[in-house]
Coordinates of C-alpha atoms in Angstrom, one line a residue:
M1 CA 25.0 45.2 16.6
S2 CA 23.0 47.3 14.1
R3 CA 20.1 49.5 15.1
I4 CA 17.6 47.3 13.2
A5 CA 19.0 44.0 14.6
L6 CA 19.0 45.5 18.2
A7 CA 15.4 46.6 17.7
L8 CA 14.3 43.1 16.6
W9 CA 16.1 41.4 19.5
M10 CA 14.4 43.8 22.0
Q11 CA 11.0 43.2 20.4
K12 CA 11.5 39.4 20.6
I13 CA 12.6 39.6 24.2
S14 CA 9.8 41.9 25.1
E15 CA 7.2 39.6 23.5
H16 CA 8.6 36.6 25.3
F17 CA 8.5 38.1 28.8
L18 CA 5.2 39.7 28.2
G19 CA 3.7 36.4 27.1
K20 CA 5.2 34.6 30.0
S21 CA 3.9 37.2 32.5
Y22 CA 0.4 37.2 31.0
A23 CA 0.3 33.4 31.1
I24 CA 1.4 33.4 34.8
C25 CA -1.4 35.8 35.7
A26 CA -3.9 33.9 33.7
R27 CA -3.1 30.8 35.6
L28 CA -5.1 32.3 38.5
L29 CA -8.2 31.8 36.4
P30 CA -9.7 28.5 35.3
L31 CA -8.7 27.3 31.8
S32 CA -11.7 24.9 31.5
K33 CA -14.0 27.4 29.7
T34 CA -11.3 28.0 27.0
I35 CA -10.7 24.3 26.6
H36 CA -14.4 23.6 26.3
R37 CA -14.7 26.0 23.5
F38 CA -11.8 24.6 21.6
N39 CA -13.2 21.1 22.1
S40 CA -16.5 22.1 20.6
K41 CA -15.1 22.8 17.2
P42 CA -11.7 23.7 15.6
T43 CA -10.9 27.3 15.0
E44 CA -8.2 26.6 12.4
L45 CA -7.9 24.1 9.5
H46 CA -4.5 23.1 8.2
L47 CA -4.4 21.8 4.6
E48 CA -1.4 20.1 3.2
F49 CA -1.7 20.7 -0.6
T50 CA 1.4 18.6 -1.1
N51 CA 4.2 17.1 1.0
T52 CA 6.7 17.8 -1.8
C53 CA 9.5 20.4 -1.7
N54 CA 12.0 21.8 -4.1
C55 CA 14.6 22.5 -1.4
S56 CA 16.4 20.2 1.1
C57 CA 17.1 22.5 4.1
I58 CA 19.7 21.2 6.6
F59 CA 17.3 22.2 9.4
C60 CA 14.3 20.4 7.9
G61 CA 13.3 16.7 8.3
Y62 CA 11.9 16.7 4.7
Q63 CA 15.2 15.0 3.7
Y64 CA 14.2 12.0 5.8
Q65 CA 10.5 11.9 4.9
K66 CA 9.1 8.4 4.0
R67 CA 5.6 9.3 3.1
K68 CA 4.7 9.0 -0.6
K69 CA 4.8 12.5 -2.2
I70 CA 1.4 13.4 -3.6
I71 CA -0.9 16.4 -4.3
M72 CA -4.3 16.9 -2.8
S73 CA -7.2 16.5 -5.1
E74 CA -9.9 19.1 -5.5
E75 CA -12.4 16.6 -4.1
I76 CA -10.6 16.2 -0.8
L77 CA -10.1 20.0 -0.6
I78 CA -13.8 20.7 -1.2
K79 CA -14.8 18.2 1.4
A80 CA -12.4 19.5 4.0
I81 CA -13.2 23.2 3.5
S82 CA -17.0 22.7 3.2
D83 CA -17.0 20.7 6.4
F84 CA -15.0 23.5 8.1
S85 CA -17.2 26.2 6.8
N86 CA -20.4 24.3 7.9
I87 CA -19.2 24.4 11.5
G88 CA -18.4 28.1 11.4
G89 CA -15.1 28.3 9.6
G90 CA -12.1 30.4 10.8
D91 CA -8.5 30.6 9.6
V92 CA -6.9 28.2 7.1
I93 CA -3.3 27.5 7.0
V94 CA -2.0 26.0 3.8
T95 CA 1.6 25.4 4.9
P96 CA 2.5 21.8 4.7
I97 CA 4.1 19.8 7.5
V98 CA 7.1 19.5 5.3
G99 CA 7.1 20.7 1.7
E100 CA 6.4 23.7 -0.4
A101 CA 2.7 24.5 -1.1
L102 CA 3.5 26.3 -4.4
V103 CA 4.8 23.0 -5.9
D104 CA 1.1 22.3 -6.4
P105 CA 0.4 23.5 -10.0
D106 CA -3.2 24.2 -9.0
F107 CA -2.1 26.4 -6.0
I108 CA -4.0 29.6 -7.1
K109 CA -7.1 27.7 -8.1
K110 CA -7.2 26.1 -4.7
I111 CA -6.8 29.4 -2.9
K112 CA -9.7 30.8 -4.9
M113 CA -11.8 27.8 -3.9
I114 CA -11.1 28.3 -0.2
R115 CA -11.7 32.1 -0.5
A116 CA -15.1 31.4 -2.0
Y117 CA -16.4 30.5 1.5
A118 CA -17.6 33.5 3.4
S119 CA -16.8 31.9 6.7
I120 CA -13.1 31.7 6.0
K121 CA -11.2 34.5 7.7
K122 CA -7.4 34.4 7.2
I123 CA -5.5 32.2 4.7
L124 CA -1.9 31.9 5.7
L125 CA 1.1 30.5 3.8
T126 CA 4.7 29.9 4.6
T127 CA 6.8 29.6 1.4
N128 CA 10.4 29.6 0.3
A129 CA 9.4 32.1 -2.4
T130 CA 11.2 30.3 -5.2
L131 CA 8.1 29.5 -7.2
I132 CA 6.1 32.7 -6.9
H133 CA 7.1 33.8 -10.4
H134 CA 5.3 30.8 -11.9
Y135 CA 1.9 32.1 -10.8
G136 CA 2.4 35.9 -11.2
I137 CA 2.8 38.4 -8.4
D138 CA -0.7 39.8 -8.7
D139 CA -2.3 36.4 -8.5
I140 CA -0.4 35.6 -5.4
L141 CA -1.3 38.9 -3.8
T142 CA -5.0 39.3 -4.8
T143 CA -6.4 35.8 -4.9
G144 CA -7.2 35.5 -1.2
L145 CA -4.1 35.0 0.9
T146 CA -4.0 37.3 3.9
D147 CA -0.6 36.4 5.3
I148 CA 2.6 35.3 3.6
Y149 CA 5.7 34.2 5.5
I150 CA 8.8 33.9 3.4
S151 CA 11.4 31.4 4.8
T152 CA 15.0 32.3 4.0
A153 CA 18.5 32.1 5.4
G154 CA 18.9 35.8 4.8
F155 CA 20.0 37.6 1.7
D156 CA 23.4 36.4 0.8
K157 CA 23.9 33.6 -1.7
E158 CA 26.6 31.7 0.1
T159 CA 24.7 31.3 3.4
Y160 CA 21.4 30.5 1.5
T161 CA 23.0 27.8 -0.6
K162 CA 24.6 26.2 2.4
L163 CA 21.4 26.1 4.6
Y164 CA 18.7 25.6 1.9
R165 CA 20.9 23.3 -0.3
A166 CA 19.2 24.6 -3.5
P167 CA 20.4 26.8 -6.4
Y168 CA 17.4 29.2 -6.1
Y169 CA 18.9 32.2 -4.2
D170 CA 18.4 34.6 -7.1
L171 CA 14.9 33.5 -7.6
M172 CA 14.1 33.8 -4.0
R173 CA 15.6 37.3 -3.7
D174 CA 13.9 38.6 -6.9
N175 CA 10.6 37.1 -6.1
T176 CA 10.6 38.5 -2.5
I177 CA 11.5 42.0 -3.7
A178 CA 8.9 41.9 -6.5
L179 CA 6.3 40.7 -4.0
L180 CA 7.1 43.4 -1.4
S181 CA 7.1 46.1 -4.1
R182 CA 3.8 45.1 -5.7
N183 CA 2.2 44.6 -2.4
E184 CA 3.1 48.2 -1.5
E185 CA 1.7 49.5 -4.8
L186 CA -1.6 47.7 -4.1
G187 CA -1.9 49.2 -0.6
K188 CA -0.5 46.1 1.2
P189 CA -3.4 43.7 1.0
V190 CA -1.3 40.9 2.3
N191 CA 0.7 40.9 5.5
I192 CA 4.3 39.8 4.5
T193 CA 6.8 38.5 7.1
I194 CA 10.4 37.5 6.4
L195 CA 11.3 34.5 8.5
I196 CA 15.1 34.4 8.8
R197 CA 16.8 31.1 9.7
A198 CA 19.9 33.0 10.8
G199 CA 23.1 31.2 9.7
R200 CA 25.1 34.2 10.9
S201 CA 24.6 37.0 13.3
L202 CA 21.4 39.1 12.7
S203 CA 23.5 42.2 12.1
E204 CA 25.5 40.4 9.4
V205 CA 22.3 39.0 7.9
L206 CA 20.6 42.3 7.7
G207 CA 23.7 44.2 6.6
T208 CA 24.1 42.7 3.1
V209 CA 23.3 44.8 0.0
D210 CA 20.4 42.4 -0.9
A211 CA 19.0 42.7 2.6
Q212 CA 18.9 46.4 2.4
R213 CA 16.9 46.2 -0.9
V214 CA 14.4 44.1 1.0
L215 CA 14.3 46.2 4.2
R216 CA 13.5 49.4 2.3
F217 CA 9.9 48.1 2.0
K218 CA 9.8 47.7 5.8
P219 CA 8.4 44.1 6.0
K220 CA 7.9 42.4 9.3
I221 CA 11.0 40.4 10.3
D222 CA 11.2 37.4 12.5
F223 CA 14.3 35.2 13.1
A224 CA 15.1 31.8 14.6
Y225 CA 18.2 30.2 16.1
Y226 CA 16.2 27.4 17.7
F227 CA 15.0 24.4 15.6
H228 CA 13.2 21.2 16.0
D229 CA 14.8 17.8 15.6
F230 CA 12.0 16.1 13.7
G231 CA 11.8 13.1 16.1
G232 CA 15.6 12.9 16.6
R233 CA 16.4 13.0 12.8
I234 CA 18.1 16.5 13.0
K235 CA 21.1 16.7 15.3
K236 CA 22.8 19.8 16.6
E237 CA 26.0 18.9 14.7
D238 CA 23.9 19.0 11.5
L239 CA 23.3 22.7 12.0
W240 CA 25.6 25.7 12.2
P241 CA 27.4 27.4 15.1
G242 CA 24.9 29.3 17.3
A243 CA 21.9 27.2 16.1
K244 CA 20.3 25.1 18.8
I245 CA 17.8 22.3 19.1
R246 CA 14.7 23.4 21.0
D247 CA 14.1 22.1 24.5
P248 CA 10.4 21.5 24.9
G249 CA 10.6 21.2 28.7
K250 CA 8.5 18.8 30.7
K251 CA 5.2 17.8 29.2
K252 CA 2.9 18.1 32.2
E253 CA -0.2 19.0 30.3
P254 CA -1.6 18.5 26.7
C255 CA 0.2 20.2 23.9
F256 CA -1.5 23.3 22.5
S257 CA -1.5 21.7 19.0
L258 CA -4.2 19.3 20.2
Y259 CA -6.8 22.1 20.4
N260 CA -6.4 24.7 17.6
G261 CA -7.2 22.6 14.5
P262 CA -6.3 19.4 12.6
V263 CA -4.3 19.0 9.4
V264 CA -5.8 17.3 6.4
L265 CA -3.1 15.5 4.4
P266 CA -3.1 15.3 0.5
D267 CA -4.7 11.8 0.7
G268 CA -7.5 12.8 3.0
E269 CA -6.1 11.5 6.3
V270 CA -6.6 13.8 9.2
W271 CA -3.8 14.2 11.7
M272 CA -4.0 16.0 15.0
C273 CA -0.9 18.1 14.6
D274 CA 1.2 19.6 11.8
C275 CA 4.3 20.2 13.9
A276 CA 7.8 19.1 12.8
A277 CA 7.6 15.7 14.6
A278 CA 4.4 14.9 12.7
M279 CA 6.1 14.3 9.3
D280 CA 6.0 10.5 9.4
S281 CA 3.9 9.9 12.5
G282 CA 1.4 7.5 10.9
T283 CA -1.1 6.1 13.4
N284 CA 0.4 8.1 16.3
L285 CA -1.5 11.3 15.3
F286 CA -4.2 9.9 13.0
I287 CA -7.7 10.9 14.1
G288 CA -9.8 10.2 11.0
D289 CA -10.3 10.3 7.2
I290 CA -12.0 13.4 5.7
K291 CA -13.3 11.1 2.8
K292 CA -15.2 8.9 5.2
E293 CA -16.3 11.2 8.1
T294 CA -17.3 14.8 8.8
L295 CA -14.6 17.1 10.2
M296 CA -16.8 17.7 13.3
N297 CA -17.1 14.0 14.0
I298 CA -13.4 13.6 13.6
W299 CA -12.7 16.5 15.9
Q300 CA -15.0 15.3 18.6
G301 CA -14.1 11.7 18.1
K302 CA -12.5 9.1 20.3
L303 CA -9.1 9.1 18.7
R304 CA -8.5 12.8 19.4
R305 CA -9.8 12.4 22.9
N306 CA -7.4 9.5 23.5
L307 CA -4.4 11.6 22.3
I308 CA -5.3 14.4 24.8
A309 CA -5.7 11.8 27.6
Q310 CA -2.2 10.3 26.9
F311 CA -0.6 13.4 28.4
Y312 CA -2.2 12.6 31.8
K313 CA -1.2 9.0 31.8
Q314 CA 2.4 8.6 32.9
G315 CA 4.5 6.5 30.5
K316 CA 1.6 6.2 28.0
L317 CA 2.5 9.1 25.6
N318 CA 2.8 7.9 22.0
P319 CA 6.3 7.9 20.5
T320 CA 5.8 10.9 18.3
C321 CA 4.6 13.2 21.0
F322 CA 7.1 11.8 23.5
K323 CA 10.1 12.7 21.3
C324 CA 8.6 16.0 19.9
T325 CA 10.6 19.2 20.4
A326 CA 7.8 21.4 19.0
Y327 CA 5.7 20.7 22.2
Q328 CA 4.2 23.8 23.8
N329 CA 2.0 23.8 26.9
L330 CA -1.3 25.6 27.1
D331 CA 0.1 29.0 28.0
R332 CA -0.8 30.2 24.5
Y333 CA -4.5 29.6 25.3
R334 CA -4.2 31.2 28.7
H335 CA -3.6 34.3 26.8
F336 CA -7.0 34.0 25.3
N337 CA -8.9 32.8 28.4
P338 CA -12.5 33.8 28.0
Y339 CA -12.7 35.0 31.5
L340 CA -10.4 37.8 30.3
K341 CA -11.5 40.6 27.9
S342 CA -9.2 39.6 25.1
G343 CA -10.6 36.1 25.0
W344 CA -14.0 37.0 23.6
N345 CA -12.8 38.4 20.3
F346 CA -10.6 35.3 19.7
F347 CA -13.7 33.1 19.7
K348 CA -16.0 35.3 17.5

């Protein structure tokens, strides 16, 4: 194993065990205060500019999506972001449930509209980086995004084409390198992370010539061998040797996704979760319509409370949450327990 690959594995293992240890210790303290604060208002807002993508990755449920493919109007965006700002704002995630946000021809304009609100902190995007050149590197880096996560199978054409099932490897590579290079020239205004869906060993993925061209800019690297099954649509045999379907474990308490913030779909519907299983969840995760209600009323409304209550009623969990492999318990929020010092900054 290469030195870089070993360091990444050690970092991932360390973060995993540190998080588990912290959560175990935090279980000695009540979680009620944290949950009360999350229930009072969302700290994140997820916006699905579009549910359309230009790739058809073998690990993604997009290939099975039944929702009509549309693009969010400016009216819906303004309503959603102004409602969020009026209750204090926070972070905005513009990564679709399934899709590629840069398919929206007004992507840059919409990021500028979001950044115009002083209460918005981070604006985060996950992208396959194949359309960046359509907007210009400088616009992508200076319009208001704070974090960009680039999803790729690594940096060799054969593996990329097999996993992403799209003829865009050269575009992805060139856009990624140009983005990293210009970001460095500008003083790194954006945090850029490379998300590797590892179709081979990490050493092999990072050992290619193109990978070395990327690594010289020292971006953050994350990698995944575990994937979601999108409500049973993706099978282990659909993936590649070494890739696994995530086991969510027993669902003894509500999922963390019911507390951080809702997702506003392109048509204005508000769903409680933007996880993999939510793709075609319909009424299972529906909690309101941003065109008809305020975000605060939707967040504190009966439909969301009912979703949370389902986790405490044996046999009453809705089909989407019941089958979801993206489920995570509340340990993530135990890390931010307001009884502990680190919790206070999280809620400012």
